[in-house]
PDB file of C-alpha atoms in Angstrom:
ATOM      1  CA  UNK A 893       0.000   0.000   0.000  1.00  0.00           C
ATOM      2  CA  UNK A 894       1.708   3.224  -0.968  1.00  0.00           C
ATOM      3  CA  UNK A 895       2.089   6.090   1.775  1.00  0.00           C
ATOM      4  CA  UNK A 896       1.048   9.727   0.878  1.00  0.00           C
ATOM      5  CA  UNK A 897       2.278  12.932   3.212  1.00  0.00           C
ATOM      6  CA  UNK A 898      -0.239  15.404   3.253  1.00  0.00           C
ATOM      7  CA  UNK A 899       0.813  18.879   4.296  1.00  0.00           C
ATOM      8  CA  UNK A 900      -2.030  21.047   4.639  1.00  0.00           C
ATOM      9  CA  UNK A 901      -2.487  23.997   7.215  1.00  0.00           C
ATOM     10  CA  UNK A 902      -6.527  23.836   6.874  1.00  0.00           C
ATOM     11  CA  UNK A 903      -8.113  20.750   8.426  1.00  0.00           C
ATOM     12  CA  UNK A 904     -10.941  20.756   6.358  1.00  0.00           C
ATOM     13  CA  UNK A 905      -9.047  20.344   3.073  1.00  0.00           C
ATOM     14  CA  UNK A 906      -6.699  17.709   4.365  1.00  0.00           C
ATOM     15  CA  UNK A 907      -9.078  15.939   5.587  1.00  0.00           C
ATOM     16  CA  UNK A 908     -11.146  16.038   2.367  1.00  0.00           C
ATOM     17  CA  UNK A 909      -7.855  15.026   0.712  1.00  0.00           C
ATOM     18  CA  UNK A 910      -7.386  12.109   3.425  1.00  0.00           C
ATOM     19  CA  UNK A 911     -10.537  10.093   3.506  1.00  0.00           C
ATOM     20  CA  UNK A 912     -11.007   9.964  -0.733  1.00  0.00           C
ATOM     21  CA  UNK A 913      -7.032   9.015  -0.675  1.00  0.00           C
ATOM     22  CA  UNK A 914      -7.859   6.265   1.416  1.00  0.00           C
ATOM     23  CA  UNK A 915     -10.965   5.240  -0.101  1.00  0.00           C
ATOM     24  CA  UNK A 916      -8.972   4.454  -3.347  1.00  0.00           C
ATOM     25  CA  UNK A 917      -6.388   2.454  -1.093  1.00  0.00           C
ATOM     26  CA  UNK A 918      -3.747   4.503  -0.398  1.00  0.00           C
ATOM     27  CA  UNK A 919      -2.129   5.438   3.564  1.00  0.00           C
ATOM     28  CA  UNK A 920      -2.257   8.937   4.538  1.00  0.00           C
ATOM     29  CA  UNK A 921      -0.298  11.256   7.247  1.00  0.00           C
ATOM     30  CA  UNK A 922      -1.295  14.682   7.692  1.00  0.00           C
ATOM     31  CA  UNK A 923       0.940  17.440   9.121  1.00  0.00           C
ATOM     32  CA  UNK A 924       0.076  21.047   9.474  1.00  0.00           C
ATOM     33  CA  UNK A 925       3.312  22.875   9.032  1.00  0.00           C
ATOM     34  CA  UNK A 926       5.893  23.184   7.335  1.00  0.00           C
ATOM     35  CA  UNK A 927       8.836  22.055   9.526  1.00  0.00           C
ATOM     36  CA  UNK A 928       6.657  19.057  10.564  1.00  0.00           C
ATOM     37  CA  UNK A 929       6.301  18.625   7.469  1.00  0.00           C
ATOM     38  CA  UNK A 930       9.836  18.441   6.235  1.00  0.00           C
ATOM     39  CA  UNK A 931      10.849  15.992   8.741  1.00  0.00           C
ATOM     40  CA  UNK A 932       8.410  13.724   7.981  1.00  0.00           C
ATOM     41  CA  UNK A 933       8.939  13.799   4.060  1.00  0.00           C
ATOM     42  CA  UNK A 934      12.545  13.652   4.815  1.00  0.00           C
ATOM     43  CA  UNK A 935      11.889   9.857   7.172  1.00  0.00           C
ATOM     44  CA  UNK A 936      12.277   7.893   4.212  1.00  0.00           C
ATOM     45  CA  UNK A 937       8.638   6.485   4.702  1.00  0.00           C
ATOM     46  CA  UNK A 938       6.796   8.182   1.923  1.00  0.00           C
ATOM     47  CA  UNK A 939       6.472   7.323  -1.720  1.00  0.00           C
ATOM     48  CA  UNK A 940       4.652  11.169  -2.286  1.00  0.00           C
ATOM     49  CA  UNK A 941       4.174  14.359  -0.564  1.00  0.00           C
ATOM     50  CA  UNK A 942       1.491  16.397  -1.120  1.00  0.00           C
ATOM     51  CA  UNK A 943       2.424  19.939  -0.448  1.00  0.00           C
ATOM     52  CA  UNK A 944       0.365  23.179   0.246  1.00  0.00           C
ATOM     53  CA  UNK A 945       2.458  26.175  -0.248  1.00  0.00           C
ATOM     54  CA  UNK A 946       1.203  28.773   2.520  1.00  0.00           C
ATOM     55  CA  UNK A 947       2.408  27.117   5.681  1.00  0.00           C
ATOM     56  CA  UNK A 948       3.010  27.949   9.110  1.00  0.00           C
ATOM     57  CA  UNK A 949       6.478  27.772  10.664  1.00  0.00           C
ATOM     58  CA  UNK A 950       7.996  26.724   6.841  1.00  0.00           C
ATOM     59  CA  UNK A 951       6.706  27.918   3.689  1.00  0.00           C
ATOM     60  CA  UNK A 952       6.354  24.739   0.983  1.00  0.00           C
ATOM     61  CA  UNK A 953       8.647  26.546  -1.758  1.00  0.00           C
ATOM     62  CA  UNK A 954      11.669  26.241   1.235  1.00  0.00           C
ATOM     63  CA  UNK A 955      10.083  22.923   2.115  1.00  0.00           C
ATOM     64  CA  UNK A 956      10.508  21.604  -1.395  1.00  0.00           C
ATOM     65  CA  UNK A 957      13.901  23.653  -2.084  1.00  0.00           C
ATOM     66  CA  UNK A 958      15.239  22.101   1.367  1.00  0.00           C
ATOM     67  CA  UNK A 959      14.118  18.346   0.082  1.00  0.00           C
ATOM     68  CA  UNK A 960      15.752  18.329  -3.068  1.00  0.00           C
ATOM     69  CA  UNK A 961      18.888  20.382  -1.847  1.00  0.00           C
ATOM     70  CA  UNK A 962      18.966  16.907   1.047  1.00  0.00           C
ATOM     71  CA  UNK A 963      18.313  14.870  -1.922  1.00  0.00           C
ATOM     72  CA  UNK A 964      15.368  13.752  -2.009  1.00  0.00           C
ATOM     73  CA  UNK A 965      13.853  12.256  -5.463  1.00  0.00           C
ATOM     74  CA  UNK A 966      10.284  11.479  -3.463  1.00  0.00           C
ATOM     75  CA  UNK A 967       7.566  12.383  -6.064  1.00  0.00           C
ATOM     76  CA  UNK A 968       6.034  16.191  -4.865  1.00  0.00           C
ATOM     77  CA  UNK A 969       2.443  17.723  -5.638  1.00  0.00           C
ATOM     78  CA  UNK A 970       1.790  20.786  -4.621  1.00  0.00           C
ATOM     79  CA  UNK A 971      -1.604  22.027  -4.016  1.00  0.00           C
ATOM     80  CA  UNK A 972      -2.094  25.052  -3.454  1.00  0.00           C
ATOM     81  CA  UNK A 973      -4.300  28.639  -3.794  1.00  0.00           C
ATOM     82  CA  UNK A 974      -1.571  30.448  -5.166  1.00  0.00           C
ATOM     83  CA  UNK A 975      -2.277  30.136  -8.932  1.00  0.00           C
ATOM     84  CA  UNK A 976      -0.282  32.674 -10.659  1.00  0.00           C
ATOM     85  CA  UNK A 977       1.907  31.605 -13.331  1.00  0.00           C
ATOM     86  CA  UNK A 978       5.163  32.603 -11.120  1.00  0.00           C
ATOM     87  CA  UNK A 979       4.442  30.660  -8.453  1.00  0.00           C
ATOM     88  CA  UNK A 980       3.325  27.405 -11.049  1.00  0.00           C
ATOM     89  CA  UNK A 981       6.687  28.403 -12.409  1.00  0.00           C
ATOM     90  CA  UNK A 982       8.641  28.488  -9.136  1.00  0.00           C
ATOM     91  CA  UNK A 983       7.260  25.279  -7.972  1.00  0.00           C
ATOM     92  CA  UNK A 984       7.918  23.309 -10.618  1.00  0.00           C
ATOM     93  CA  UNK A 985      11.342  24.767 -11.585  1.00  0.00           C
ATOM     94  CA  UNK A 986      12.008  24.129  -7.837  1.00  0.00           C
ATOM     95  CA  UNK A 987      11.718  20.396  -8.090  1.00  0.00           C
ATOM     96  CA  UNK A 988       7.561  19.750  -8.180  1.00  0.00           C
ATOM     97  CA  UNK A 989       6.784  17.129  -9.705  1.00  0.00           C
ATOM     98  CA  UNK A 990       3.234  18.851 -10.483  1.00  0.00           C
ATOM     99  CA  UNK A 991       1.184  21.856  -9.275  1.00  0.00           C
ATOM    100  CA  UNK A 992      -2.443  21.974  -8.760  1.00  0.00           C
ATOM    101  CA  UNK A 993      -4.041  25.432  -8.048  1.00  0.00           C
ATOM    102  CA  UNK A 994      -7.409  24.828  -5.457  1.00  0.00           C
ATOM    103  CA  UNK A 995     -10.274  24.997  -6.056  1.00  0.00           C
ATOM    104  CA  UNK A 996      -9.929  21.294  -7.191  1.00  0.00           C
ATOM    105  CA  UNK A 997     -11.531  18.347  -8.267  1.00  0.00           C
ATOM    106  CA  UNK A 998     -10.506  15.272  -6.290  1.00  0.00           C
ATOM    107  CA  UNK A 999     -10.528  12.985  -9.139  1.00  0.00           C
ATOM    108  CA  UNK A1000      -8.132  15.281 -11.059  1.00  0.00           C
ATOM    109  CA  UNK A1001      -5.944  15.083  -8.041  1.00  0.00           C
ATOM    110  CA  UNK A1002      -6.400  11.544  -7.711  1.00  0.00           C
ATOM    111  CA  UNK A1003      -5.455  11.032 -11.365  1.00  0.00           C
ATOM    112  CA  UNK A1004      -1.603  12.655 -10.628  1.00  0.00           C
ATOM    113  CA  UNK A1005      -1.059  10.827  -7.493  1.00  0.00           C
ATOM    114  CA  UNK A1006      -1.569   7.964  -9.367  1.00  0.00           C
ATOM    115  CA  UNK A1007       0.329   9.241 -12.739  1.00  0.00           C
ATOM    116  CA  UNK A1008       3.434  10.621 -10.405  1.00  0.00           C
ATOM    117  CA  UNK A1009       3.236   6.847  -8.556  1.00  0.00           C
ATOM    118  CA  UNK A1010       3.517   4.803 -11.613  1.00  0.00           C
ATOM    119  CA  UNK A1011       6.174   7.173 -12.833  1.00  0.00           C
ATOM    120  CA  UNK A1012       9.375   5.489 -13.486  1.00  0.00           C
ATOM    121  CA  UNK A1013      11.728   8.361 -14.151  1.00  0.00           C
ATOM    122  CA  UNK A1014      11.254   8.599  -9.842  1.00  0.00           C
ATOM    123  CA  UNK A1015      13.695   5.382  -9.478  1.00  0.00           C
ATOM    124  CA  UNK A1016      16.298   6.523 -11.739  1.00  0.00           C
ATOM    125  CA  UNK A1017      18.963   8.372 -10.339  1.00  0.00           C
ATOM    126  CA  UNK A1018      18.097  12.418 -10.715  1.00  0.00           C
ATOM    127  CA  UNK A1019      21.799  13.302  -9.517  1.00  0.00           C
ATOM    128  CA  UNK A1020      25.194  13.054 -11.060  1.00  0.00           C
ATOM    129  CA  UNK A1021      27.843  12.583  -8.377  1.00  0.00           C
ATOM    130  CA  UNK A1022      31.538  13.022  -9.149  1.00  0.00           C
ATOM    131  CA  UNK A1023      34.316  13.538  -6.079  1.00  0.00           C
ATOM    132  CA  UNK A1024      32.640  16.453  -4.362  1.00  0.00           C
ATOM    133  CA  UNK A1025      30.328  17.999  -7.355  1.00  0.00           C
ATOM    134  CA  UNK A1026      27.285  16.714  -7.687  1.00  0.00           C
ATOM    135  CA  UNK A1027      24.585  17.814 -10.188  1.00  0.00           C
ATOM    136  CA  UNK A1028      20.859  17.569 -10.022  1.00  0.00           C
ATOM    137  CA  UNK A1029      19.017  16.655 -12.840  1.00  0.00           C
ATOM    138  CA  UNK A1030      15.397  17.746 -11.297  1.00  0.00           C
ATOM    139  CA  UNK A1031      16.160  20.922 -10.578  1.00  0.00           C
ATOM    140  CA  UNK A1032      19.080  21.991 -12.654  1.00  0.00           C
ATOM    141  CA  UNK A1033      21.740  22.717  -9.773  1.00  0.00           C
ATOM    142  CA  UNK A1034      25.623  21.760  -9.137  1.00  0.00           C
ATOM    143  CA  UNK A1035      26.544  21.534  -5.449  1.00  0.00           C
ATOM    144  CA  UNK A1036      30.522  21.657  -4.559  1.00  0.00           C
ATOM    145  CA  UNK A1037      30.955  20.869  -0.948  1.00  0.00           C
ATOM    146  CA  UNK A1038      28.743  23.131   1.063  1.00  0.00           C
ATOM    147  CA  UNK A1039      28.715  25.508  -2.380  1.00  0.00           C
ATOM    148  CA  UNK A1040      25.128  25.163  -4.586  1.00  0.00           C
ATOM    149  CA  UNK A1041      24.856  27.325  -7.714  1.00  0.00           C
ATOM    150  CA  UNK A1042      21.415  27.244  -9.605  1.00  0.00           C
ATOM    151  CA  UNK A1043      22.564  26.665 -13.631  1.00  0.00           C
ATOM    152  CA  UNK A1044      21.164  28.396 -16.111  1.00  0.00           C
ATOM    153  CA  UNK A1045      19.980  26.544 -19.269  1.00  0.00           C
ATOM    154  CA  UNK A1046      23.338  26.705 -21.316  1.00  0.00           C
ATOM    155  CA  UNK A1047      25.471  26.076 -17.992  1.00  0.00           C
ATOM    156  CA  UNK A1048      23.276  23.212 -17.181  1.00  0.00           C
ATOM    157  CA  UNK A1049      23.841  21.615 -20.631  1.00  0.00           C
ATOM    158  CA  UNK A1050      27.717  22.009 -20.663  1.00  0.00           C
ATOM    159  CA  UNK A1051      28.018  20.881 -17.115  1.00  0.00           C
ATOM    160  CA  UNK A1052      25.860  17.635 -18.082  1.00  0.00           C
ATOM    161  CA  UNK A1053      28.370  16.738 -20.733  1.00  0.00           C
ATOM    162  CA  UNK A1054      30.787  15.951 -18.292  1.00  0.00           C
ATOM    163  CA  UNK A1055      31.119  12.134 -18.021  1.00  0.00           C
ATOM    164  CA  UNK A1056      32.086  10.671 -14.710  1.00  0.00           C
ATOM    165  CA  UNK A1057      34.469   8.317 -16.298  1.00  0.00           C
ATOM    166  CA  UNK A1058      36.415  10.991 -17.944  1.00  0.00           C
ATOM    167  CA  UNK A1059      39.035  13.175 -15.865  1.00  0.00           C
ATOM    168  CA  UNK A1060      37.391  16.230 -14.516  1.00  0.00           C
ATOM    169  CA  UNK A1061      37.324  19.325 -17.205  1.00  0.00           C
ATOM    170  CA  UNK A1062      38.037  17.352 -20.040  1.00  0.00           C
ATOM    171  CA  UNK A1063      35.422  17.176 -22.953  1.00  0.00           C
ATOM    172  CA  UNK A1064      35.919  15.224 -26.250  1.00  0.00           C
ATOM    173  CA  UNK A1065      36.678  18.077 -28.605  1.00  0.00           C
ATOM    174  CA  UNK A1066      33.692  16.736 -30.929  1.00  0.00           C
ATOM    175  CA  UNK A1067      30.894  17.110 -27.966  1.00  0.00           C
ATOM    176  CA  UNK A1068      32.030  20.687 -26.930  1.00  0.00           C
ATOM    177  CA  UNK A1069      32.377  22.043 -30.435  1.00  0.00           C
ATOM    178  CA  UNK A1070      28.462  21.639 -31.758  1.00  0.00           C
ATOM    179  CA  UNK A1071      27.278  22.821 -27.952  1.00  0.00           C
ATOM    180  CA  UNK A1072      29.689  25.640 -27.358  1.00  0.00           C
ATOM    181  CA  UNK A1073      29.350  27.118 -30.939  1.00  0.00           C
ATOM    182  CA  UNK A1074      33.008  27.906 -31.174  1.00  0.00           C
ATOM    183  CA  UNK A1075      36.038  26.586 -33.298  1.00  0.00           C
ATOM    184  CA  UNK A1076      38.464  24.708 -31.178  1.00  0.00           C
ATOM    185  CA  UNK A1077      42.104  25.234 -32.080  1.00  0.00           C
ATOM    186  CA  UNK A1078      44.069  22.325 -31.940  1.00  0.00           C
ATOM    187  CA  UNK A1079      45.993  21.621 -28.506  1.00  0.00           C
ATOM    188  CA  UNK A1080      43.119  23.334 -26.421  1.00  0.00           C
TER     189      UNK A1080
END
């Protein structure tokens, strides 16, 4: 039986939320705030969080930054009032595996849990580790030690390139030449 996190400030909705979740056979916590609600997601004992965004104690954009900054690949909807196309920007861009605005229709929701579930790309590996630089896929950022940089498009497609097998910096000359635009001259 698959184990859904539910972090919702208002009782009403997560309770909503709760009982049709379990009436289609799924487990459900609920947690009210935000830094509840980070140490539970983080316990290893979830296969998806639902996330509201306006939270007491933790917002669920720092939440969600602070998951997938730890790590975390767990599969992340967020449901929330804020529907502007910023905020469905932020989330997503911030590692959200989908964004709902409410009002909402339960089925709709119900649909995406069980889309994200049966996702596979959630067991593949979303980050790159090599020595101390790691890059994640999801969200498009390099960590360096205690260092994390968010990469812009271009930056993020160079710094894939970068094979683990091959010796840190170097790039075959015929990979970096289509990508980068620019003639190589020989010895570089």
């Amino acid at each position: 039986m698959k184990r859904i996190l539910i972090v919702e400030d208002e009782q009403r909705i997560s309770a909503f939320i709760a009982k049709g979740l379990r009436s289609n056979g799924f487990t459900t916590t609920v947690v009210a705030d935000g830094v509840t609600g980070y140490d539970y997601a983080m316990s290893g004992e979830f296969d998806l969080v639902i996330l509201d965004i306006g939270l007491p104690g933790m917002d669920g954009f720092t939440l969600l930054g602070r998951m997938r900054d730890a790590g975390s690949s767990v599969p992340v909807v967020i449901l929330t009032a804020r529907d502007s196309p910023a905020d469905t920007v932020a989330g997503l861009e911030g590692g959200a595996d989908d964004y709902m605005a409410k009002p909402f229709r339960f089925d709709e929701l119900l649909a995406r849990v069980r889309l994200r579930l049966r996702d596979e790309r959630s067991t593949e590996a979303t980050v790159l580790t090599h020595g101390d630089l790691s890059l994640d896929l999801r969200t498009r950022r390099a960590r360096v030690g205690d260092r994390t940089v968010d990469l812009s498009a271009r930056e993020f497609s160079l710094t894939e390139m970068f094979p683990a097998q091959r010796r840190p910096g170097a790039v075959p000359r015929a990979a970096a030449q289509p990508r980068v635009g620019v003639r190589l001259r020989a010895g570089v």
